[in-house]
Short mmCIF file of C-alpha atoms and ligand atoms in Angstrom, two decimals:
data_model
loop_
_atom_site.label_atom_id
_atom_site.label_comp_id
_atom_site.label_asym_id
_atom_site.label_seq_id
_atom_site.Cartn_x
_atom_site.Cartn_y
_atom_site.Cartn_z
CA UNK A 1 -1.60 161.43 107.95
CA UNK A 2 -2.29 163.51 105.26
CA UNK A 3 -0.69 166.29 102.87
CA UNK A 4 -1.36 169.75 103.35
CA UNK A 5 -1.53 170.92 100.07
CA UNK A 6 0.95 172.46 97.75
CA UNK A 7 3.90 173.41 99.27
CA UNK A 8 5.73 175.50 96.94
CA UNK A 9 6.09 175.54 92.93
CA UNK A 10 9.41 176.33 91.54
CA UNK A 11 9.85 177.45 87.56
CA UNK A 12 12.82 178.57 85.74
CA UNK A 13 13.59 181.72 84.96
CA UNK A 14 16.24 183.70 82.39
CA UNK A 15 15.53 186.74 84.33
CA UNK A 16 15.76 187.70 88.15
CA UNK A 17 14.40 191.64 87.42
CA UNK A 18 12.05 190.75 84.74
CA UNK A 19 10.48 188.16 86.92
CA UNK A 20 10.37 189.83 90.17
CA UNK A 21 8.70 192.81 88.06
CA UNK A 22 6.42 190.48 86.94
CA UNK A 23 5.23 188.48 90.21
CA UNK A 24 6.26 191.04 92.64
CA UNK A 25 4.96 194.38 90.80
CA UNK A 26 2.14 192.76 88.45
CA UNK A 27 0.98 189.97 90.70
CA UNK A 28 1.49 191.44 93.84
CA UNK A 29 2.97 188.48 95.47
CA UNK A 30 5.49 188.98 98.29
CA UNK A 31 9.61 188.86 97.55
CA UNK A 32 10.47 186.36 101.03
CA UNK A 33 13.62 185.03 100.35
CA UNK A 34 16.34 186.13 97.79
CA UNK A 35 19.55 182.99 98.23
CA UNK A 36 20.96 180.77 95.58
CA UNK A 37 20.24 177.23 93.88
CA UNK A 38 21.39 174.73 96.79
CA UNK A 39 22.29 172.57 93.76
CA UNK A 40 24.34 175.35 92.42
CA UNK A 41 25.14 178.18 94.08
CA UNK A 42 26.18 180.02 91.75
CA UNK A 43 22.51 181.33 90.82
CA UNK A 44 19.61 183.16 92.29
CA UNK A 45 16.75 181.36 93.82
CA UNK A 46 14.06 183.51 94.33
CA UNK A 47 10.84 183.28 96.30
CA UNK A 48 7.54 185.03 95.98
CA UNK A 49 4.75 184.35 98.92
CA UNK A 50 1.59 186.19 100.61
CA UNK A 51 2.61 188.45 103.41
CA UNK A 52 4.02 185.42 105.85
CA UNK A 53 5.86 183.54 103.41
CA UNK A 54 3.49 180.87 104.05
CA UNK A 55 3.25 177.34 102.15
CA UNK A 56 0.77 176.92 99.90
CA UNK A 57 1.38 180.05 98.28
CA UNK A 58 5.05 180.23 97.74
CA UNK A 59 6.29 180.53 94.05
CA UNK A 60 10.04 180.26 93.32
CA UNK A 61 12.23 180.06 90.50
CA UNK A 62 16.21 179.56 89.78
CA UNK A 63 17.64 182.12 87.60
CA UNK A 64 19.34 180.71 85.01
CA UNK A 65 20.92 183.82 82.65
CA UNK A 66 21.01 182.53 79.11
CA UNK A 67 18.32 180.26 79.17
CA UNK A 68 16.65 179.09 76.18
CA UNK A 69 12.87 179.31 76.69
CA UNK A 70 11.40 176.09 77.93
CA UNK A 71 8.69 174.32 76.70
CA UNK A 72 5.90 172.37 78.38
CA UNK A 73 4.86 169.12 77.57
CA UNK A 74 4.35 165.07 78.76
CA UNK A 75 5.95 165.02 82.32
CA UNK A 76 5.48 168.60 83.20
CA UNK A 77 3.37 170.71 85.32
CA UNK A 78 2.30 173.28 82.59
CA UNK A 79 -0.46 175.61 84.97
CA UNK A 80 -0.29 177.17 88.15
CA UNK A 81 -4.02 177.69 89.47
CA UNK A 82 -4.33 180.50 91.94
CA UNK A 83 -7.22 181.27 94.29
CA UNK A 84 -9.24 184.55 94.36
CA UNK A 85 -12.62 185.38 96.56
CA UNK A 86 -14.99 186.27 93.72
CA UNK A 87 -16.13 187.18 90.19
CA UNK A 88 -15.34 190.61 91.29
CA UNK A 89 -11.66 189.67 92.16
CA UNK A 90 -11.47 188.43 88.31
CA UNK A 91 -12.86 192.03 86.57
CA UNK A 92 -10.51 193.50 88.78
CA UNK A 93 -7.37 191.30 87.61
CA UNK A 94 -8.87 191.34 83.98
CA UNK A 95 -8.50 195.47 84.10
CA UNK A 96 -5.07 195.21 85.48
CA UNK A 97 -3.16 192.72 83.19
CA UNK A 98 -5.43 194.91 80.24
CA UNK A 99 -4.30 197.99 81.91
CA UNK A 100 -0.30 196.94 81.51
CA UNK A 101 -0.59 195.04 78.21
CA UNK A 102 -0.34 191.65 79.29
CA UNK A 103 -2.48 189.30 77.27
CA UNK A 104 -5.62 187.11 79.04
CA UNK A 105 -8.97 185.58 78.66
CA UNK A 106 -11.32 184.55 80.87
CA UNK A 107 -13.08 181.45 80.80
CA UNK A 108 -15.87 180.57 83.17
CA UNK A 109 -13.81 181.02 87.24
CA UNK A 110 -10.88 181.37 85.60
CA UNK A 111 -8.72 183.74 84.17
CA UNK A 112 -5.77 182.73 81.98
CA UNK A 113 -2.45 184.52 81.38
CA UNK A 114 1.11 183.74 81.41
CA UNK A 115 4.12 185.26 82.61
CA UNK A 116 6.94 187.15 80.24
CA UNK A 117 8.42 183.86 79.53
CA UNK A 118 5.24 181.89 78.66
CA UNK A 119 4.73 180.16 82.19
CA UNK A 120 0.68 179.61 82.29
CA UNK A 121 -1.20 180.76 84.96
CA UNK A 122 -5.28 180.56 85.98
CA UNK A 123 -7.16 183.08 88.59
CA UNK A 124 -10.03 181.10 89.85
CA UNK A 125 -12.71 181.10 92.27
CA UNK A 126 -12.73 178.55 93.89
CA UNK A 127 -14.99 177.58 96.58
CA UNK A 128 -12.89 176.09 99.93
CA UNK A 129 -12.57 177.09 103.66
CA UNK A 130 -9.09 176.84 103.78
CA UNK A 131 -7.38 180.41 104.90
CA UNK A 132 -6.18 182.96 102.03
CA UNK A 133 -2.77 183.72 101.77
CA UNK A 134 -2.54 187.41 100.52
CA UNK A 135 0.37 189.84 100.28
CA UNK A 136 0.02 193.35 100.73
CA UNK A 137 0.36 195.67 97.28
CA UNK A 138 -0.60 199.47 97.24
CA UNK A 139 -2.15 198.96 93.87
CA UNK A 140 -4.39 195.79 95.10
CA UNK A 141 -6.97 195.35 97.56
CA UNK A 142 -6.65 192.45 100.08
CA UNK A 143 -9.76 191.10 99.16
CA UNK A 144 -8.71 191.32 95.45
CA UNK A 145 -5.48 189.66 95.67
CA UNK A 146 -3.97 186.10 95.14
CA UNK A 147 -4.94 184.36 98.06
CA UNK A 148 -2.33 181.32 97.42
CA UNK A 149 -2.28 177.96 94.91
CA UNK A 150 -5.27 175.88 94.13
CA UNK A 151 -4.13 173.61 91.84
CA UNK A 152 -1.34 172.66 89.36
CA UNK A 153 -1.75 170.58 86.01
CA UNK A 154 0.57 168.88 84.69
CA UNK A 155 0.56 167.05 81.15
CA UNK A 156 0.55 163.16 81.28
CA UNK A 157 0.17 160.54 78.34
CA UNK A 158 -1.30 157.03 80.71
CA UNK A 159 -1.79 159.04 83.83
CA UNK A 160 -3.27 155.66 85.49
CA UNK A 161 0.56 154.48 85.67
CA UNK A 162 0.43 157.49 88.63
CA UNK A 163 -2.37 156.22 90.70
CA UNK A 164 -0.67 154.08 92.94
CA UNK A 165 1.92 156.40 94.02
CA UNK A 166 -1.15 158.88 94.59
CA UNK A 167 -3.10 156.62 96.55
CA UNK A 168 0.07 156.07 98.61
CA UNK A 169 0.56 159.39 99.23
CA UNK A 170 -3.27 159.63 100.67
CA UNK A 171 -3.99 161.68 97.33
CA UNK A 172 -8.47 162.02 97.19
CA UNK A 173 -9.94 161.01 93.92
CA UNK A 174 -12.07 164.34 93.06
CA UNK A 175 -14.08 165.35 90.17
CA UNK A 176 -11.86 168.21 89.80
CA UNK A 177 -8.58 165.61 89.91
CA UNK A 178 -6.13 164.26 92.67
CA UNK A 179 -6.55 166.49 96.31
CA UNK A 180 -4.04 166.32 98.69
CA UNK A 181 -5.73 167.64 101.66
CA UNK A 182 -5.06 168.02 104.84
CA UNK A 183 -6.44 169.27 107.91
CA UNK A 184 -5.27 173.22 107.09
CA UNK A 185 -5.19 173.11 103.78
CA UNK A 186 -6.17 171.08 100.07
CA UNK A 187 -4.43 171.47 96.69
CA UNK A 188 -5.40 169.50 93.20
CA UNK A 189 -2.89 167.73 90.79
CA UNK A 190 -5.27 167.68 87.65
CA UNK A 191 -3.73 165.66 84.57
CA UNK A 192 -4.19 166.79 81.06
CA UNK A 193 -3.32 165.26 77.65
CA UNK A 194 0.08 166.10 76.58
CA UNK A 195 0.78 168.05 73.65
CA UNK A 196 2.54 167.73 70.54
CA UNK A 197 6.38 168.14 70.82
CA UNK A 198 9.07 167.23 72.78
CA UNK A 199 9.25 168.73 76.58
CA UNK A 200 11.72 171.62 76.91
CA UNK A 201 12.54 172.52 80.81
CA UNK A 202 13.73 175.67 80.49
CA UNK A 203 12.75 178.91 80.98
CA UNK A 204 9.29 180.02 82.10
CA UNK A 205 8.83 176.30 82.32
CA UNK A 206 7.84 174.47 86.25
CA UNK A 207 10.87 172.33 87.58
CA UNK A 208 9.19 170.66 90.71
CA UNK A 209 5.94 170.93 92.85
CA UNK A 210 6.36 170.54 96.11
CA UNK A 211 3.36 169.17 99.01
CA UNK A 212 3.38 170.20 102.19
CA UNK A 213 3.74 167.59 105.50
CA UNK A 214 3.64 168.24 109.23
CA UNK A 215 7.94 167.58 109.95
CA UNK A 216 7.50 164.78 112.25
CA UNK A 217 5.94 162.76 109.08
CA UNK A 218 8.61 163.75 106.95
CA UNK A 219 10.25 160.34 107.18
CA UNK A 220 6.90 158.51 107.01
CA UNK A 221 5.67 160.20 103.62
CA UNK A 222 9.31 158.85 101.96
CA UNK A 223 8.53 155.28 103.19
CA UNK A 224 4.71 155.75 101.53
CA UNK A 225 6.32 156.81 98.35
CA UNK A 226 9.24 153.78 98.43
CA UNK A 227 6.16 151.56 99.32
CA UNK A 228 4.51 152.52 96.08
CA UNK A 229 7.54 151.94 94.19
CA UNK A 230 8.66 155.79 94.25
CA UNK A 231 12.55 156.19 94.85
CA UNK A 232 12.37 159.49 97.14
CA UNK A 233 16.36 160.55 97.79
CA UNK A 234 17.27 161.03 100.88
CA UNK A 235 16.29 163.86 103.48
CA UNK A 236 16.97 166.92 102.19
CA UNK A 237 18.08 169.87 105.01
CA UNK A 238 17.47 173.45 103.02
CA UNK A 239 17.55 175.11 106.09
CA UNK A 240 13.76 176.79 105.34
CA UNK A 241 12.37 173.35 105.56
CA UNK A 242 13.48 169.71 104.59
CA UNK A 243 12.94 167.78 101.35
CA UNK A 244 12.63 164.93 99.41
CA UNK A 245 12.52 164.24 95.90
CA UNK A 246 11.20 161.58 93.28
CA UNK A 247 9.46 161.54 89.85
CA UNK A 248 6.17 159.95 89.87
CA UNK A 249 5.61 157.76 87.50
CA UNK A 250 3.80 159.98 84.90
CA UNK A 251 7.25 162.04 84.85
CA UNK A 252 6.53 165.20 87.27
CA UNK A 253 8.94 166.09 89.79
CA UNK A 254 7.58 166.05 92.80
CA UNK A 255 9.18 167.36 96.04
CA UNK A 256 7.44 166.65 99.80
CA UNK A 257 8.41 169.76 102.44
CA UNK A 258 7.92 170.27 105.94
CA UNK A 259 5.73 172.64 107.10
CA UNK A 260 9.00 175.09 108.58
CA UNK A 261 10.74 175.73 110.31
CA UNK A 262 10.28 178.59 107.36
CA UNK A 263 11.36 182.08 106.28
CA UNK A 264 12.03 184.11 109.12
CA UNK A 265 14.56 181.46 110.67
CA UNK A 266 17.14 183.91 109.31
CA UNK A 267 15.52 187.33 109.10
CA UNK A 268 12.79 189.03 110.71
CA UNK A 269 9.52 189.23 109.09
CA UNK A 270 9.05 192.70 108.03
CA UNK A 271 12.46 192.17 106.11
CA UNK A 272 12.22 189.55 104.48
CA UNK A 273 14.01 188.89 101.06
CA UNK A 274 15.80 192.17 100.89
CA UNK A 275 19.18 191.02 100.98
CA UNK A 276 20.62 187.83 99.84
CA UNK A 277 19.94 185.05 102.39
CA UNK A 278 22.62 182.22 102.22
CA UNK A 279 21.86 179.32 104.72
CA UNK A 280 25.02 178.36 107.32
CA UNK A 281 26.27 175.66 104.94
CA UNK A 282 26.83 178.82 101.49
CA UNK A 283 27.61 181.24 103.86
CA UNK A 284 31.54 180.26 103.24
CA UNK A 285 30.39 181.03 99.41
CA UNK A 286 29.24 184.93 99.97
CA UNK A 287 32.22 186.82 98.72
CA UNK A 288 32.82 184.64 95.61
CA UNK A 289 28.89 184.33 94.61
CA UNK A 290 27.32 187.84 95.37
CA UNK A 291 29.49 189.39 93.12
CA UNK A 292 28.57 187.55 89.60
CA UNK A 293 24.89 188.08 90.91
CA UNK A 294 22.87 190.58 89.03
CA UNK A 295 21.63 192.72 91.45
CA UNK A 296 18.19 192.83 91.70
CA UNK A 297 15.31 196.00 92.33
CA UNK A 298 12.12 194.86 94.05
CA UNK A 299 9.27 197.20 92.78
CA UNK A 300 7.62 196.62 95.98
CA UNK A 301 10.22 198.01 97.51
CA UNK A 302 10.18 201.26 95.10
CA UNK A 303 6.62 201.63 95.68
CA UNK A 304 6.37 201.57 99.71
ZN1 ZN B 401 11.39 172.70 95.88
#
C-alpha cells in the first residue's frame, strides 16, 4: 500500500478572475471544476488541472474576497514544484513570464516565480517515468507545458518530530526529501528552515496538500496515520473524491484523497468547469449562493 503522489494543493485566494487569469491564461493549466468551499458555501472553490482533471496535477484555491495577503512561514507549505520535459521547456517559460512582466529567475532545473499574490512556484526538470499531465493552451506547446506537481516544501523548525507519521504513511527517505510513491505516480514533501515571522494563512498562501490513495485504502491510510499518533477526522464525502484530514506534527495540513471517482461525475469532459458545479448535498443552496458570486471569465475560454 502506498501513496500515489500529490493529490491536489489548495491555496487561498482574494481573487477568482485575477487568479484564473493567472493559472488558466499565464500557466496554461486547465479550469475543471468551478463549486464552492464545502466548509462554506458561500465562496468559490476553484480548480485548475491538465486536460483530464487528473490528480497529481490539480491546483485549487477558495476565494476569499477581502483577504489580507497571507504569509508563509513554520507549518506551511510555502512552494509548489511543477514538472517540465527539458531545459528547453524552461527558456520557453522564462520568455513567457518575461514576455507578460511577471518577475523570475532561474536557478539550476528550476525556475522560480510566484503568482499575483506572492504564492511561490518552481518549473523543474525533473527526471521520473511517471506520465505528464498537460493541458491544452493555444499559446503553449504540449511538450512545453506543466506536466503536473513534483514536489511541495513546506517550512518546518524540528522536522524529525514528522518522521514517524511519514514512515507510517509509507513516505521513502530520498536525497531530494520524503517520496510518496506509488505504483502510477511519486511526489516529494521537502522541509526547509522556517523563516523569520509569524505564519499568515491568507491569501496567495497553501491551506492543505493533499496525497493521493487507491479508494479501497482510504480507511486503511486513516488507521496508519491514528497509529502514528495522527488524529485524521473522519471520512470526508466531497462528492469528486473522499477525504481525510490531520496536521502532521511539523504543522502542515495534510489531506489523503481517493483516486475518483473525479471530475466528470457531474459534467462531461469537454465541459468541464464552465458553470458552477454544486455537489447533490449544495444543490438546495444554488439560488441563494450564485448570486453573491462574482462571476467569473475563463481566458481559455476567450481564446478557443
Ligand atoms: Zn483538499
Amino acid at each position: 500500500m502506498r501513496l500515489e503522489g500529490i493529490h491536489h494543493i489548495t491555496a487561498i485566494t482574494e481573487n477568482a478572475q485575477r487568479n484564473v487569469d493567472f493559472y488558466a491564461g499565464v500557466m496554461g493549466l486547465r479550469l475543471v471544476k468551478k463549486t464552492v468551499n464545502q466548509d462554506n458555501p458561500t465562496v468559490y472553490h476553484l480548480f485548475f488541472a491538465d486536460e483530464a482533471g487528473d490528480p497529481g496535477a490539480d491546483l485549487t484555491f477558495f476565494e476569499y474576497p477581502g483577504a489580507a495577503p497571507g504569509r508563509a512561514g513554520v507549518g506551511m507549505v510555502h512552494r509548489i514544484v511543477w514538472r517540465v520535459g527539458g531545459p528547453e521547456a524552461l527558456d520557453f517559460w522564462e520568455g513567457r513570464l518575461g514576455a507578460l512582466g511577471i518577475e523570475h529567475r532561474r536557478e539550476g532545473d528550476g525556475l522560480h516565480f510566484a503568482d499575483p499574490e506572492g504564492l511561490d512556484h518552481e518549473l523543474l526538470v525533473a527526471d521520473v517515468p511517471d506520465a505528464p499531465l498537460i493541458a491544452d493552451h493555444p499559446e503553449i506547446p504540449r511538450e512545453l507545458a506543466l506536466q503536473g506537481f513534483h514536489a511541495v516544501r513546506a517550512y518546518a523548525a524540528a522536522p524529525d518530530a514528522s518522521t514517524a507519521v511519514l514512515e507510517a504513511l509509507e513516505f521513502g527517505a530520498t536525497e531530494a526529501g520524503w517520496e510518496a510513491r506509488g505504483a502510477e505516480r511519486g511526489g516529494l514533501y521537502i522541509y526547509d528552515p522556517p523563516p523569520e515571522g509569524r505564519p499568515v494563512q491568507g491569501a496567495g498562501s497553501v491551506h492543505h496538500v493533499a496525497w493521493a490513495c487507491a479508494p479501497e485504502e482510504h480507511l486503511a491510510w486513516r488507521d496508519k496515520a491514528i497509529s502514528a499518533g495522527a488524529h485524521p477526522t473522519k471520512e470526508i464525502d466531497r462528492f469528486y473524491f473522499k477525504s481525510i484530514y490531520f496536521r502532521e506534527p511539523s504543522g502542515v495540513l495534510f489531506e489523503i484523497a481517493t483516486l475518483g471517482p473525479g471530475f466528470t461525475v457531474d459534467e462531461p469532459l469537454e465541459h468541464l468547469g464552465e458553470k458552477l458545479s454544486l455537489p447533490p448535498a449544495f444543490e438546495h443552496l444554488r439560488d441563494e449562493v450564485e448570486p453573491k458570486l462574482r462571476p467569473v471569465v475563463n481566458p481559455r475560454a476567450e481564446v478557443r
